[in-house]
Amino acid sequence: MHLAYPAVLSALLFCTGLYGVLARRNAILVLMSVELMLNAVNLNLVAFDVWLSRTAEETLHSGQALTLFTIAIAAAEIGIGLAIVLAVHRNRGTADIDKLRDTAEGHESAPSDAPAEDDGTAPAAEKAEATA
């Protein structure tokens, strides 16, 4: 088998994952796209390892070892990423990346008639209740 076949397949997988990262708004779909990109890299590592082992006398299989390392890192990344997404979804009620970005930057849509600052006219009972 020629090296071009897995290289083209991994390039297509990587481009699909890149499109998913850039175009998706849901955080879980972005994580899935990152996993697709990592799998494309793993395919390249194994393909080049096999291709180089045919030409070299010594076979170290370093590409396959790097692939196992990448799979372990990807598993940890997806576990932590899903935990963060679930925690954000519980707190904010959405996993939409654009809405989370707007919230983080302070671009929330606040009512226009709400006072910008506390001007000291609120009764003390309401202030105590708001801080409790």
XYZ file of N, CA, C and O in Angstrom:
528
model
N 0.844 -1.171 0.000
C 0.000 0.000 0.000
C 0.891 1.237 0.000
O 1.865 1.329 0.742
N 0.528 2.197 -0.806
C 1.310 3.414 -0.914
C 1.065 4.319 0.291
O 0.038 4.264 0.948
N 2.026 5.162 0.546
C 1.930 6.108 1.654
C 0.893 7.195 1.378
O 0.351 7.791 2.309
N 0.598 7.422 0.120
C -0.323 8.497 -0.243
C -1.745 8.233 0.253
O -2.454 9.179 0.620
N -2.185 6.986 0.281
C -3.568 6.688 0.689
C -3.858 7.080 2.142
O -4.818 7.805 2.402
N -3.060 6.611 3.107
C -3.353 7.057 4.472
C -3.071 8.544 4.688
O -3.726 9.195 5.505
N -2.128 9.106 3.944
C -1.837 10.532 4.085
C -3.011 11.379 3.598
O -3.392 12.367 4.243
N -3.619 10.996 2.491
C -4.778 11.723 1.975
C -5.963 11.547 2.915
O -6.691 12.505 3.208
N -6.167 10.327 3.400
C -7.265 10.085 4.334
C -7.095 10.890 5.617
O -8.050 11.490 6.117
N -5.878 10.937 6.136
C -5.657 11.705 7.358
C -5.798 13.208 7.100
O -6.271 13.942 7.966
N -5.416 13.671 5.923
C -5.614 15.086 5.592
C -7.101 15.419 5.520
O -7.534 16.478 6.001
N -7.901 14.524 4.942
C -9.348 14.744 4.894
C -9.955 14.734 6.288
O -10.811 15.568 6.606
N -9.522 13.797 7.131
C -10.017 13.750 8.502
C -9.638 15.015 9.270
O -10.454 15.570 10.015
N -8.408 15.460 9.089
C -7.951 16.656 9.790
C -8.726 17.891 9.324
O -9.119 18.726 10.145
N -8.957 18.003 8.023
C -9.711 19.160 7.513
C -11.155 19.123 7.997
O -11.732 20.171 8.314
N -11.741 17.929 8.085
C -13.093 17.812 8.614
C -13.139 18.235 10.082
O -14.050 18.946 10.510
N -12.161 17.807 10.854
C -12.083 18.215 12.254
C -11.847 19.703 12.413
O -12.425 20.351 13.291
N -11.011 20.266 11.562
C -10.749 21.705 11.615
C -12.004 22.503 11.287
O -12.307 23.508 11.942
N -12.746 22.039 10.286
C -14.014 22.693 9.964
C -14.976 22.604 11.148
O -15.670 23.569 11.460
N -15.010 21.464 11.810
C -15.882 21.299 12.965
C -15.507 22.225 14.107
O -16.375 22.763 14.788
N -14.222 22.421 14.321
C -13.779 23.322 15.397
C -14.133 24.768 15.069
O -14.576 25.524 15.932
N -13.970 25.152 13.815
C -14.201 26.542 13.441
C -15.679 26.880 13.237
O -16.083 28.019 13.448
N -16.487 25.918 12.842
C -17.867 26.218 12.471
C -18.891 25.871 13.535
O -19.988 26.422 13.528
N -18.593 24.984 14.445
C -19.591 24.536 15.413
C -19.706 25.519 16.561
O -18.748 26.198 16.926
N -20.888 25.540 17.157
C -21.133 26.400 18.303
C -21.311 25.606 19.583
O -21.194 26.163 20.664
N -21.600 24.335 19.470
C -21.795 23.499 20.641
C -20.431 22.997 21.121
O -19.626 22.497 20.328
N -20.175 23.099 22.408
C -18.857 22.746 22.950
C -18.569 21.250 22.814
O -17.417 20.861 22.597
N -19.590 20.421 22.910
C -19.364 18.980 22.791
C -18.973 18.625 21.359
O -18.083 17.795 21.138
N -19.591 19.258 20.380
C -19.211 19.001 18.991
C -17.804 19.516 18.692
O -17.091 18.927 17.885
N -17.404 20.583 19.337
C -16.032 21.076 19.167
C -15.041 20.064 19.734
O -14.008 19.783 19.126
N -15.367 19.492 20.894
C -14.489 18.463 21.469
C -14.408 17.237 20.566
O -13.337 16.632 20.411
N -15.526 16.852 19.964
C -15.509 15.717 19.035
C -14.658 16.025 17.804
O -13.946 15.146 17.287
N -14.687 17.261 17.350
C -13.868 17.659 16.202
C -12.377 17.645 16.551
O -11.549 17.268 15.717
N -12.049 18.034 17.753
C -10.648 17.963 18.197
C -10.191 16.514 18.239
O -9.058 16.192 17.844
N -11.061 15.617 18.693
C -10.718 14.189 18.704
C -10.507 13.673 17.289
O -9.619 12.847 17.041
N -11.300 14.143 16.337
C -11.134 13.743 14.945
C -9.787 14.210 14.410
O -9.100 13.468 13.691
N -9.374 15.401 14.791
C -8.071 15.906 14.370
C -6.936 15.077 14.984
O -5.940 14.774 14.306
N -7.087 14.708 16.249
C -6.057 13.881 16.884
C -5.973 12.494 16.246
O -4.884 11.930 16.100
N -7.102 11.947 15.846
C -7.085 10.647 15.173
C -6.440 10.739 13.802
O -5.791 9.785 13.348
N -6.586 11.865 13.125
C -5.893 12.063 11.857
C -4.380 12.089 12.062
O -3.624 11.506 11.280
N -3.949 12.723 13.127
C -2.514 12.743 13.440
C -2.031 11.333 13.784
O -0.940 10.920 13.362
N -2.833 10.573 14.514
C -2.461 9.199 14.848
C -2.317 8.341 13.595
O -1.400 7.517 13.500
N -3.215 8.517 12.647
C -3.126 7.770 11.390
C -1.845 8.113 10.652
O -1.168 7.227 10.114
N -1.481 9.380 10.633
C -0.219 9.781 10.010
C 0.983 9.183 10.725
O 1.937 8.734 10.079
N 0.961 9.196 12.046
C 2.089 8.639 12.800
C 2.287 7.157 12.498
O 3.411 6.703 12.268
N 1.217 6.397 12.478
C 1.330 4.960 12.211
C 1.742 4.717 10.766
O 2.585 3.855 10.486
N 1.176 5.466 9.818
C 1.512 5.268 8.408
C 2.985 5.566 8.146
O 3.675 4.795 7.462
N 3.479 6.658 8.688
C 4.892 6.985 8.473
C 5.812 6.037 9.239
O 6.927 5.765 8.795
N 5.359 5.526 10.372
C 6.157 4.541 11.097
C 6.312 3.259 10.283
O 7.413 2.704 10.186
N 5.232 2.806 9.682
C 5.300 1.600 8.846
C 6.144 1.856 7.617
O 6.962 1.021 7.213
N 5.995 3.028 7.020
C 6.771 3.352 5.819
C 8.263 3.450 6.133
O 9.099 2.964 5.366
N 8.610 4.056 7.267
C 10.024 4.175 7.627
C 10.608 2.855 8.097
O 11.805 2.614 7.938
N 9.800 1.982 8.676
C 10.328 0.691 9.138
C 10.657 -0.219 7.964
O 11.503 -1.104 8.085
N 10.017 -0.004 6.824
C 10.351 -0.794 5.637
C 11.681 -0.354 5.037
O 12.399 -1.163 4.456
N 12.018 0.916 5.171
C 13.248 1.418 4.572
C 14.441 1.296 5.526
O 15.568 1.165 5.076
N 14.211 1.344 6.820
C 15.313 1.280 7.781
C 15.543 -0.156 8.224
O 14.648 -0.995 8.201
N 16.766 -0.434 8.610
C 17.088 -1.774 9.094
C 16.584 -1.988 10.516
O 16.111 -3.062 10.857
N 16.717 -0.975 11.341
C 16.246 -1.072 12.715
C 14.823 -0.524 12.793
O 14.532 0.531 12.273
N 13.988 -1.272 13.467
C 12.603 -0.818 13.617
C 12.376 -0.439 15.067
O 12.337 -1.284 15.953
N 12.228 0.839 15.309
C 12.005 1.335 16.666
C 10.519 1.481 16.984
O 10.135 1.490 18.133
N 9.695 1.617 15.963
C 8.259 1.812 16.119
C 7.950 3.010 17.021
O 7.072 2.960 17.864
N 8.681 4.078 16.817
C 8.438 5.276 17.616
C 7.125 5.945 17.243
O 6.490 6.581 18.087
N 6.685 5.814 16.004
C 5.411 6.381 15.601
C 4.250 5.719 16.317
O 3.289 6.381 16.728
N 4.326 4.407 16.503
C 3.267 3.701 17.208
C 3.282 4.034 18.700
O 2.231 4.128 19.335
N 4.475 4.229 19.253
C 4.558 4.629 20.659
C 3.984 6.032 20.860
O 3.269 6.283 21.832
N 4.276 6.934 19.932
C 3.703 8.273 20.007
C 2.187 8.241 19.835
O 1.469 9.037 20.436
N 1.699 7.309 19.023
C 0.257 7.170 18.850
C -0.411 6.741 20.151
O -1.461 7.279 20.523
N 0.174 5.804 20.852
C -0.386 5.387 22.147
C -0.354 6.535 23.151
O -1.297 6.716 23.934
N 0.708 7.303 23.133
C 0.798 8.468 24.014
C -0.282 9.495 23.660
O -0.933 10.057 24.547
N -0.501 9.723 22.375
C -1.520 10.670 21.930
C -2.919 10.194 22.311
O -3.766 10.995 22.704
N -3.167 8.894 22.213
C -4.470 8.356 22.602
C -4.704 8.549 24.096
O -5.809 8.912 24.523
N -3.674 8.350 24.896
C -3.821 8.548 26.342
C -4.078 10.015 26.678
O -4.939 10.338 27.511
N -3.365 10.922 26.027
C -3.575 12.346 26.249
C -4.968 12.767 25.775
O -5.655 13.560 26.431
N -5.426 12.213 24.653
C -6.748 12.557 24.132
C -7.848 12.067 25.064
O -8.863 12.745 25.246
N -7.661 10.906 25.660
C -8.662 10.391 26.595
C -8.748 11.280 27.836
O -9.847 11.584 28.320
N -7.610 11.718 28.329
C -7.620 12.625 29.481
C -8.237 13.969 29.100
O -9.010 14.550 29.869
N -7.923 14.443 27.918
C -8.457 15.733 27.461
C -9.971 15.686 27.314
O -10.667 16.621 27.726
N -10.496 14.612 26.762
C -11.936 14.548 26.561
C -12.656 14.365 27.897
O -13.749 14.901 28.094
N -12.053 13.673 28.828
C -12.665 13.530 30.151
C -12.750 14.846 30.889
O -13.795 15.221 31.435
N -11.656 15.592 30.899
C -11.642 16.899 31.570
C -12.516 17.893 30.814
O -13.254 18.679 31.422
N -12.474 17.850 29.483
C -13.287 18.756 28.689
C -14.773 18.538 28.897
O -15.537 19.497 29.044
N -15.201 17.290 28.937
C -16.616 17.007 29.180
C -17.033 17.411 30.585
O -18.152 17.896 30.790
N -16.157 17.234 31.546
C -16.478 17.663 32.912
C -16.653 19.182 32.972
O -17.574 19.680 33.628
N -15.802 19.916 32.286
C -15.919 21.372 32.267
C -17.194 21.795 31.549
O -17.916 22.687 32.011
N -17.502 21.159 30.422
C -18.710 21.502 29.675
C -19.953 21.220 30.509
O -20.894 22.029 30.549
N -19.989 20.095 31.213
C -21.139 19.778 32.055
C -21.278 20.763 33.215
O -22.389 21.169 33.558
N -20.177 21.156 33.802
C -20.234 22.131 34.897
C -20.714 23.494 34.398
O -21.529 24.149 35.048
N -20.254 23.910 33.237
C -20.697 25.179 32.668
C -22.172 25.102 32.290
O -22.933 26.048 32.502
N -22.595 23.956 31.762
C -23.997 23.807 31.382
C -24.904 23.838 32.609
O -26.013 24.380 32.559
N -24.449 23.277 33.705
C -25.249 23.323 34.935
C -25.350 24.745 35.484
O -26.391 25.151 35.989
N -24.273 25.494 35.391
C -24.270 26.853 35.936
C -24.955 27.863 35.029
O -25.688 28.729 35.502
N -24.705 27.792 33.744
C -25.193 28.806 32.815
C -26.415 28.367 32.024
O -27.089 29.180 31.422
N -26.665 27.056 31.938
C -27.824 26.564 31.219
C -27.629 26.409 29.725
O -28.579 26.124 29.011
N -26.410 26.572 29.223
C -26.155 26.420 27.800
C -24.729 25.931 27.584
O -23.844 26.162 28.413
N -24.553 25.240 26.441
C -23.213 24.827 26.037
C -22.816 25.522 24.744
O -21.861 25.123 24.090
N -23.558 26.578 24.375
C -23.279 27.342 23.172
C -22.070 28.235 23.418
O -22.064 29.068 24.328
N -21.049 28.076 22.604
C -19.779 28.770 22.820
C -19.934 30.275 22.639
O -19.351 31.060 23.387
N -20.742 30.709 21.668
C -20.914 32.141 21.443
C -21.583 32.814 22.634
O -21.192 33.906 23.039
N -22.582 32.170 23.209
C -23.250 32.753 24.375
C -22.328 32.779 25.578
O -22.353 33.723 26.360
N -21.514 31.758 25.733
C -20.568 31.734 26.861
C -19.505 32.801 26.699
O -19.083 33.421 27.665
N -19.062 33.032 25.485
C -18.058 34.063 25.228
C -18.635 35.444 25.531
O -17.978 36.288 26.128
N -19.885 35.687 25.116
C -20.512 36.976 25.402
C -20.677 37.186 26.890
O -20.496 38.285 27.392
N -21.014 36.138 27.614
C -21.168 36.234 29.062
C -19.832 36.524 29.733
O -19.748 37.343 30.644
N -18.779 35.908 29.262
C -17.465 36.105 29.860
C -16.934 37.505 29.603
O -16.236 38.079 30.430
N -17.276 38.076 28.458
C -16.786 39.407 28.121
C -17.652 40.516 28.705
O -17.330 41.679 28.582
N -18.790 40.163 29.296
C -19.647 41.169 29.904
C -20.612 41.816 28.942
O -21.055 42.927 29.171
N -20.951 41.140 27.849
C -21.875 41.691 26.872
C -23.282 41.166 27.073
O -24.037 41.022 26.123
N -23.650 40.898 28.292
C -24.989 40.401 28.555
C -25.992 41.510 28.279
O -25.732 42.685 28.506
N -27.146 41.117 27.820
C -28.178 42.111 27.531
C -28.902 42.456 28.826
O -29.693 41.686 29.336
N -28.589 43.608 29.376
C -29.207 44.067 30.609
C -30.327 45.036 30.241
O -30.265 45.713 29.217
N -31.363 45.115 31.080
C -32.427 46.081 30.803
C -31.872 47.498 30.818
O -31.015 47.849 31.629
N -32.381 48.338 29.920
C -31.833 49.686 29.783
C -32.273 50.606 30.915
O -31.624 51.590 31.197
N -33.395 50.280 31.581
C -33.856 51.142 32.656
C -33.256 50.769 34.006
O -33.543 51.420 35.001
N -32.426 49.737 34.066
C -31.794 49.346 35.324
C -30.660 50.308 35.643
O -29.922 50.733 34.751
N -30.494 50.694 36.903
C -29.401 51.612 37.251
C -28.051 50.927 37.088
O -27.904 49.749 37.361
N -27.090 51.670 36.618
C -25.759 51.132 36.379
C -25.012 50.908 37.682
O -24.236 49.986 37.806
N -25.223 51.779 38.669
C -24.516 51.666 39.937
C -25.520 51.781 41.080
O -26.643 52.223 40.914
N -25.074 51.379 42.252
C -25.898 51.538 43.439
C -25.726 52.976 43.925
O -24.629 53.390 44.307
N -26.797 53.745 43.880
C -26.684 55.165 44.248
C -26.976 55.435 45.716
O -27.049 56.576 46.140
N -27.163 54.377 46.510
C -27.361 54.550 47.942
C -28.794 54.819 48.334
O -29.068 55.122 49.488
N -29.753 54.753 47.409
C -31.148 55.026 47.736
C -31.919 53.787 48.146
O -33.047 53.889 48.590
N -31.356 52.613 48.012
C -32.048 51.381 48.372
C -32.099 51.254 49.887
O -31.127 51.601 50.586
N -33.192 50.773 50.447
C -33.283 50.597 51.903
C -32.261 49.586 52.396
O -31.798 48.726 51.669
N -31.955 49.678 53.677
C -30.944 48.814 54.262
C -31.402 47.372 54.288
O -30.582 46.453 54.169
N -32.680 47.103 54.415
C -33.185 45.726 54.429
C -32.961 45.052 53.091
O -32.598 43.886 53.008
N -33.156 45.784 51.977
C -32.933 45.222 50.652
C -31.451 44.971 50.410
O -31.081 43.990 49.804
N -30.588 45.857 50.913
C -29.153 45.643 50.784
C -28.703 44.417 51.554
O -27.903 43.618 51.057
N -29.220 44.223 52.747
C -28.858 43.061 53.561
C -29.367 41.789 52.914
O -28.699 40.753 52.936
N -30.570 41.842 52.331
C -31.133 40.671 51.697
C -30.346 40.323 50.431
O -30.159 39.152 50.102
N -29.863 41.321 49.708
C -29.108 41.074 48.478
C -27.746 40.472 48.771
O -27.240 39.687 47.996
N -27.142 40.824 49.910
C -25.839 40.268 50.238
C -25.923 38.904 50.884
O -24.951 38.184 50.933
N -27.075 38.543 51.426
C -27.230 37.254 52.111
C -27.319 36.110 51.163
O -27.495 36.143 50.044
